[in-house]
Short mmCIF file of C-alpha atoms in Angstrom, two decimals:
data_model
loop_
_atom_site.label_atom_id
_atom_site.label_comp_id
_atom_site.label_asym_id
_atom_site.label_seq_id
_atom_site.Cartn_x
_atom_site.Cartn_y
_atom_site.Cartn_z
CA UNK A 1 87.21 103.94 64.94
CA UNK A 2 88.96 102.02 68.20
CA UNK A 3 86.32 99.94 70.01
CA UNK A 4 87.16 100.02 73.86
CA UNK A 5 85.28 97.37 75.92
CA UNK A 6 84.08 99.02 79.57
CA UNK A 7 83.51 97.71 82.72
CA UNK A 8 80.53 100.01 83.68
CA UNK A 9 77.73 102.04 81.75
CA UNK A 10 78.10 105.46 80.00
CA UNK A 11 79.19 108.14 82.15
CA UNK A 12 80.93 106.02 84.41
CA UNK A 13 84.97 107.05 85.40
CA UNK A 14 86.37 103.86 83.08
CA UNK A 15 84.01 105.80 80.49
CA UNK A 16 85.67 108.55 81.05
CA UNK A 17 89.25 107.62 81.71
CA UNK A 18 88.87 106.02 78.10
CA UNK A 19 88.13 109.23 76.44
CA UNK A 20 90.74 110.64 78.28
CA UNK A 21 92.96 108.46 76.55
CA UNK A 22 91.72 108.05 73.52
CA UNK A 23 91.55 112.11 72.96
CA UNK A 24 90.68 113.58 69.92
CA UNK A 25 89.82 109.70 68.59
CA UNK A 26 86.64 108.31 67.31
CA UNK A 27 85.62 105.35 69.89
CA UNK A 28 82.62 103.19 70.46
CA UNK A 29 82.14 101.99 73.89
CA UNK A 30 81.10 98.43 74.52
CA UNK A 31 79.56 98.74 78.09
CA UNK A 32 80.46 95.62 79.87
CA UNK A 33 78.63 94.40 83.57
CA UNK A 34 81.55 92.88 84.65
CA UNK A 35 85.75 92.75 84.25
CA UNK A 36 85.48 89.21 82.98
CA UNK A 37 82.60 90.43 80.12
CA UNK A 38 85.62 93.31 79.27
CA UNK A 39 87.86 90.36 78.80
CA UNK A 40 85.21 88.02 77.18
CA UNK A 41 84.82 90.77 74.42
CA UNK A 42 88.21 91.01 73.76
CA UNK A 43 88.74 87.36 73.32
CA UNK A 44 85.51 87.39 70.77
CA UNK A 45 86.88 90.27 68.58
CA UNK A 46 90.85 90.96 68.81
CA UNK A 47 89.77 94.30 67.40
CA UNK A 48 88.47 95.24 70.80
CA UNK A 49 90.71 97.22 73.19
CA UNK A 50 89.97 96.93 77.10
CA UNK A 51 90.09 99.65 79.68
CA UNK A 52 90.54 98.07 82.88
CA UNK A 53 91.09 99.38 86.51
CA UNK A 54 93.96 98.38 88.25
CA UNK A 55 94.50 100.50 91.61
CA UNK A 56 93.09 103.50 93.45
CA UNK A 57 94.75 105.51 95.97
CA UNK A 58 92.30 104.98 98.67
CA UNK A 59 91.09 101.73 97.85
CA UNK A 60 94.07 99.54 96.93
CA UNK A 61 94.46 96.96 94.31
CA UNK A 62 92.03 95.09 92.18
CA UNK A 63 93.57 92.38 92.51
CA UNK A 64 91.00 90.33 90.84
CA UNK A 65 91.81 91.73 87.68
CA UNK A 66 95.54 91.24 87.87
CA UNK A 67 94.58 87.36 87.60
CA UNK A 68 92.31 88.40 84.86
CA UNK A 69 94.63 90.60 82.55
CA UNK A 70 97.82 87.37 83.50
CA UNK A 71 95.11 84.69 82.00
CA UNK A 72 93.46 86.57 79.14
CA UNK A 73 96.73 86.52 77.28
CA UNK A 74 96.20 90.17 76.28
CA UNK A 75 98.70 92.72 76.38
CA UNK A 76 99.20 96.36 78.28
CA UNK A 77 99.57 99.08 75.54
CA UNK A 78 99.26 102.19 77.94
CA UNK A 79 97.84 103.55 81.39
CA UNK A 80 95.27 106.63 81.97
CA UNK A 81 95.27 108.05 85.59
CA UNK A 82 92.51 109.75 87.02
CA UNK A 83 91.11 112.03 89.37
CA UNK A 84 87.98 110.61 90.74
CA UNK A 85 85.65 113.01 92.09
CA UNK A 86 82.23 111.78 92.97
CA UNK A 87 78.62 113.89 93.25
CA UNK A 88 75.23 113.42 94.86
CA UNK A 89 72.61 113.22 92.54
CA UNK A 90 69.06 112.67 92.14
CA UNK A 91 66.27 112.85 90.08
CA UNK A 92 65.53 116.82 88.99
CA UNK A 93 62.21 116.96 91.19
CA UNK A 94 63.76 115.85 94.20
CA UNK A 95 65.74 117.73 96.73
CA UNK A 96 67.55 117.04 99.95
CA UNK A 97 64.62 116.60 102.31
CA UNK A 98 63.23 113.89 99.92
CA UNK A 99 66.18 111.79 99.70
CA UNK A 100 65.40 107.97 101.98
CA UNK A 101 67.71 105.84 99.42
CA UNK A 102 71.52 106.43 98.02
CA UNK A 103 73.04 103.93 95.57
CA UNK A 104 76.60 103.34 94.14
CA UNK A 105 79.33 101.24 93.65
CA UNK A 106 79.97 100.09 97.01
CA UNK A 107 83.70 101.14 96.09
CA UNK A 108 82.16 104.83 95.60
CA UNK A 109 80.41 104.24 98.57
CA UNK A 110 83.39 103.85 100.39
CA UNK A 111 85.15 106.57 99.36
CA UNK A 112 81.87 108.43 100.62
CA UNK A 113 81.72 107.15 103.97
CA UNK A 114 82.27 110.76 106.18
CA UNK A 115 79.47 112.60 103.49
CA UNK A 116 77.45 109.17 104.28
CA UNK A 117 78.06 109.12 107.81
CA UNK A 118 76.94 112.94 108.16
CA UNK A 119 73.45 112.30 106.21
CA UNK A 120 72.10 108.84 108.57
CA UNK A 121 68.95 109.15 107.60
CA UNK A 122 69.67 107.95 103.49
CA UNK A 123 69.54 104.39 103.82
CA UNK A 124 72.74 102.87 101.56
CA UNK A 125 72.18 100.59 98.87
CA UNK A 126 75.25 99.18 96.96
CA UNK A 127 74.89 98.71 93.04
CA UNK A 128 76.98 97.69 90.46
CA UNK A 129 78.04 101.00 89.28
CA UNK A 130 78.47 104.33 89.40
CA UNK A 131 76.96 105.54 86.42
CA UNK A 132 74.23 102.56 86.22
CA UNK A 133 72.76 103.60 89.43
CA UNK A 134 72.21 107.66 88.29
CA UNK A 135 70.15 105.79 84.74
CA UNK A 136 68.33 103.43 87.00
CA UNK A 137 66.97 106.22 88.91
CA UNK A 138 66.40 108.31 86.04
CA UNK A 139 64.77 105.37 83.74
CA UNK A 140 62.76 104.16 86.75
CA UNK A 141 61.66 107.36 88.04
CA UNK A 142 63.06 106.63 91.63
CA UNK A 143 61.73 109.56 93.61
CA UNK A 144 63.14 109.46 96.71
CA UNK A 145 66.54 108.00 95.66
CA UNK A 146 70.03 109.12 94.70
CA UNK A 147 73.42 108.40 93.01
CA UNK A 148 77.24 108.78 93.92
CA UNK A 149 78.28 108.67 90.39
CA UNK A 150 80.55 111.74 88.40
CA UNK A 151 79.24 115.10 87.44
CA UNK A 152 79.37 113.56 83.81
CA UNK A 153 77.30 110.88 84.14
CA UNK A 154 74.54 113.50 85.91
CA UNK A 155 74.64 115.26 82.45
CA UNK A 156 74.58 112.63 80.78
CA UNK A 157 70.77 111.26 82.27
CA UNK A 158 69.51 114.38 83.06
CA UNK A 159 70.26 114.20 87.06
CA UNK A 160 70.41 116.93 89.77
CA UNK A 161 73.52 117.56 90.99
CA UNK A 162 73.37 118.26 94.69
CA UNK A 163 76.68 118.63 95.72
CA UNK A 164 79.71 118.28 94.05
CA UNK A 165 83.38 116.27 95.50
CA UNK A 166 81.89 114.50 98.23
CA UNK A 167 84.68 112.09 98.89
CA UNK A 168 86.53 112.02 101.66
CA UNK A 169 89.88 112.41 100.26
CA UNK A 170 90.27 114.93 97.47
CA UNK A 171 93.79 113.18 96.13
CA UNK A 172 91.79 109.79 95.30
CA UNK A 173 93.18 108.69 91.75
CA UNK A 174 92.39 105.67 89.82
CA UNK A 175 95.11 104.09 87.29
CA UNK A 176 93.40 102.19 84.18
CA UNK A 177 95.36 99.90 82.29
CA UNK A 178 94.43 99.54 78.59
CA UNK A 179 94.79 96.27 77.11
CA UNK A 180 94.63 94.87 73.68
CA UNK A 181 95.53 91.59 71.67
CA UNK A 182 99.39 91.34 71.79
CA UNK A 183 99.26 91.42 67.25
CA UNK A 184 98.06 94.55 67.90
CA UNK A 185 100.21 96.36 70.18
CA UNK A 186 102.82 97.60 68.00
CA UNK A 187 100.69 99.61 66.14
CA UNK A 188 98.95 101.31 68.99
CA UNK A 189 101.74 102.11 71.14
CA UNK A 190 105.19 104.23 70.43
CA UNK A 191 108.29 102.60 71.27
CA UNK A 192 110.16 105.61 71.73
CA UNK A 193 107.84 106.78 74.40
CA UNK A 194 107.76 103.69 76.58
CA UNK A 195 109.76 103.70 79.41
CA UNK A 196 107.09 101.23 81.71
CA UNK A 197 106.67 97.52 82.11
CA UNK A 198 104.37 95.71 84.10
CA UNK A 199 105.64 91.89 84.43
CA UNK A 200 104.75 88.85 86.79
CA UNK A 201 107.23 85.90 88.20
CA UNK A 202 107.00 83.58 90.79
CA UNK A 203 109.89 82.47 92.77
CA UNK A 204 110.98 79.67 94.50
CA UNK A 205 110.45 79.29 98.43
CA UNK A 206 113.89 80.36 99.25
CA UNK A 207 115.67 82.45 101.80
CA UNK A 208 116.52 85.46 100.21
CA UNK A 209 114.51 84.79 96.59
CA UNK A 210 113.10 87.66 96.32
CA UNK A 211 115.83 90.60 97.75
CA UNK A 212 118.08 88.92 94.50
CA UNK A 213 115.64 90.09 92.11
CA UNK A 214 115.39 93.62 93.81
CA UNK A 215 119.26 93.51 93.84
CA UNK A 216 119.71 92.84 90.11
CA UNK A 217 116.69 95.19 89.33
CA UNK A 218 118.83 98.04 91.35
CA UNK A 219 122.10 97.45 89.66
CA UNK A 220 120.52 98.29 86.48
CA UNK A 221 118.77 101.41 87.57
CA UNK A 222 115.42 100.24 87.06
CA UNK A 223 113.35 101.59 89.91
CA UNK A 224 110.10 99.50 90.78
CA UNK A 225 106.90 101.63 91.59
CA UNK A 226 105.02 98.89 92.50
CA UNK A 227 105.03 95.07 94.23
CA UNK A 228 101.99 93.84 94.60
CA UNK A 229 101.99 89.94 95.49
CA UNK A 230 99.19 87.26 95.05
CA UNK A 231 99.07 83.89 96.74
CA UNK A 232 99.46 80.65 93.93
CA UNK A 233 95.93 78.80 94.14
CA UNK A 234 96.89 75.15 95.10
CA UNK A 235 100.54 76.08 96.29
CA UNK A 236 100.48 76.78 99.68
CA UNK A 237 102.99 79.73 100.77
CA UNK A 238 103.95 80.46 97.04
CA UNK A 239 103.55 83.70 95.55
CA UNK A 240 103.17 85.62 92.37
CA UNK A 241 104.53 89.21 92.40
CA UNK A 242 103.22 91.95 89.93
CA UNK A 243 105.83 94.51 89.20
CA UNK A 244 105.84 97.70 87.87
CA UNK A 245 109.28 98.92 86.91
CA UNK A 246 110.26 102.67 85.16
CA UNK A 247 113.16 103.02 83.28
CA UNK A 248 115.05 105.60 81.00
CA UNK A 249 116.63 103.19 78.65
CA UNK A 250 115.04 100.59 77.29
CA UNK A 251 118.06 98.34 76.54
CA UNK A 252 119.16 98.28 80.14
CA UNK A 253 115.57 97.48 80.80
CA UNK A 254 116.33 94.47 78.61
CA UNK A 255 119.21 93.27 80.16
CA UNK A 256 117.90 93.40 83.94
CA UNK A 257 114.66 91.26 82.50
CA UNK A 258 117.32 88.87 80.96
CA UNK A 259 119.42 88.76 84.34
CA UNK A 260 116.56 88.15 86.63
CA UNK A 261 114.94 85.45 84.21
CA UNK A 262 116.94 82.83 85.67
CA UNK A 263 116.42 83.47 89.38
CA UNK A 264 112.37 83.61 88.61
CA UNK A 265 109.50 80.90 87.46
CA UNK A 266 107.40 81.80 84.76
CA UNK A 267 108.33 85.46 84.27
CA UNK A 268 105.73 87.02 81.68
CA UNK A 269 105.77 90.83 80.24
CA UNK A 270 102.21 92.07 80.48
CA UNK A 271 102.91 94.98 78.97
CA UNK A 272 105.51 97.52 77.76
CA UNK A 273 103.97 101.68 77.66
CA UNK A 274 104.56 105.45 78.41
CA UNK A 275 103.57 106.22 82.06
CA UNK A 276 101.07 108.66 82.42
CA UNK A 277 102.56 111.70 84.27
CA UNK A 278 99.42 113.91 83.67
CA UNK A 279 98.22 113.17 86.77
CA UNK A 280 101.23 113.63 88.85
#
């Protein structure tokens, strides 16, 4: 049985996302407050797998956790998109004309804002997370109050479901990355089926640094479906980038990484996988 450290209670999307995954597999969930607990876990059994969120459509980057994933030392085994689509829920006694309080994950929330925006009269209330607000109000026997969480998680505590895909935009996707202790990454992963890399570099404060890289990554057909750069705490107009590259073959993959190397700073692989096209 895998062991797959959460951010997020049961019946929350990482929940999900990791069965997803993990289909067909016995897994126990270790539900985890925050990203750094996810990492904490990992770094106290190197048994434990993480499933982490990296990006949403709508949202952006969580950039917090690219710092995270860099300095945990862990290593990216695979990726699980997802459809997010988020419901109103409350507890089974209540209907719409008792509803004063909504809670979520203020991301959630967000996503929410024209359903919000057309119901003024529910006061907002941001929580830690999805699922954890639908048990709170279940547990606590919040009449009055409801959850943005999934349809899943309503099941799952015994919620009302009072409307279903309330978000404002219906193509809002979240990509997890799942992460594990790099001794155990050969086992979990295929290598014939990767064809993904997610690395990190800095690069000198030059003219023309970074178009070099691109330049050498183009030449060898790698094609980069993601750049997402992070100021250098304590080195003023220095950057790290976070790259996502695709490729077909893996030794050409190998060589661009080998040209680029000496044109970067303190290039790392975070991970080598099999994109997930079941989304696209």
């Amino acid at each position: 049985m895998k062991r797959i450290a959460i951010q997020g209670d049961l019946g929350s999307y990482h929940d999900i996302a990791a069965h997803k995954y993990f289909k067909d597999e016995d897994i126990e969930l270790i539900c985890c407050r925050t990203f750094e607990e996810v990492f904490q876990e990992m770094k106290q059994d190197n048994h434990v797998l993480g499933m982490i969120a990296i990006e949403n459509t709508i949202a952006g980057s969580l950039l917090h956790n690219y710092g995270l994933l860099k300095d945990s030392g862990s290593t990216i085994i695979g990726e699980q998109r997802l459809r997010i689509c988020h419901s109103l829920v409350c507890l089974p006694e209540d209907d719409w004309d008792d509803l004063k309080e909504v809670n979520s994950h203020p991301v959630a929330l967000a996503q929410c804002r024209d359903f919000l925006q057309h119901h003024p009269t529910m006061k907002v209330v941001q929580s830690e997370d999805t699922a954890r607000s639908a048990s709170r109000i279940k547990r606590e026997q919040l009449r009055g109050h409801a959850a943005i969480c999934s349809k899943y998680a309503a099941g799952l505590y015994g919620m009302k479901v009072l409307q279903e895909g309330i978000e404002t935009n219906k193509h809002n996707f979240t990509r997890f990355l799942i992460a594990c202790d790099p001794w155990k990454a050969t086992e979990l992963r295929k290598r014939s089926e990767i064809n993904k890399a997610t690395i990190v570099f800095c690069l000198p404060h030059t003219e023309g640094s970074l178009s070099q890289v691109l330049s050498i990554f183009s030449f060898y057909h790698i094609n980069l479906t993601k750049i997402q750069s992070l100021p250098i705490i304590g080195r003023e107009w220095e950057y790290q980038f976070y790259v996502d590259i695709l490729f077909s073959d893996y030794l050409r993959y190998k060589q661009a990484i080998d040209a680029v190397t000496p044109l970067t700073q303190e290039l790392k692989i975070l991970g080598e996988y099999a994109e997930d096209q079941s989304t696209l």
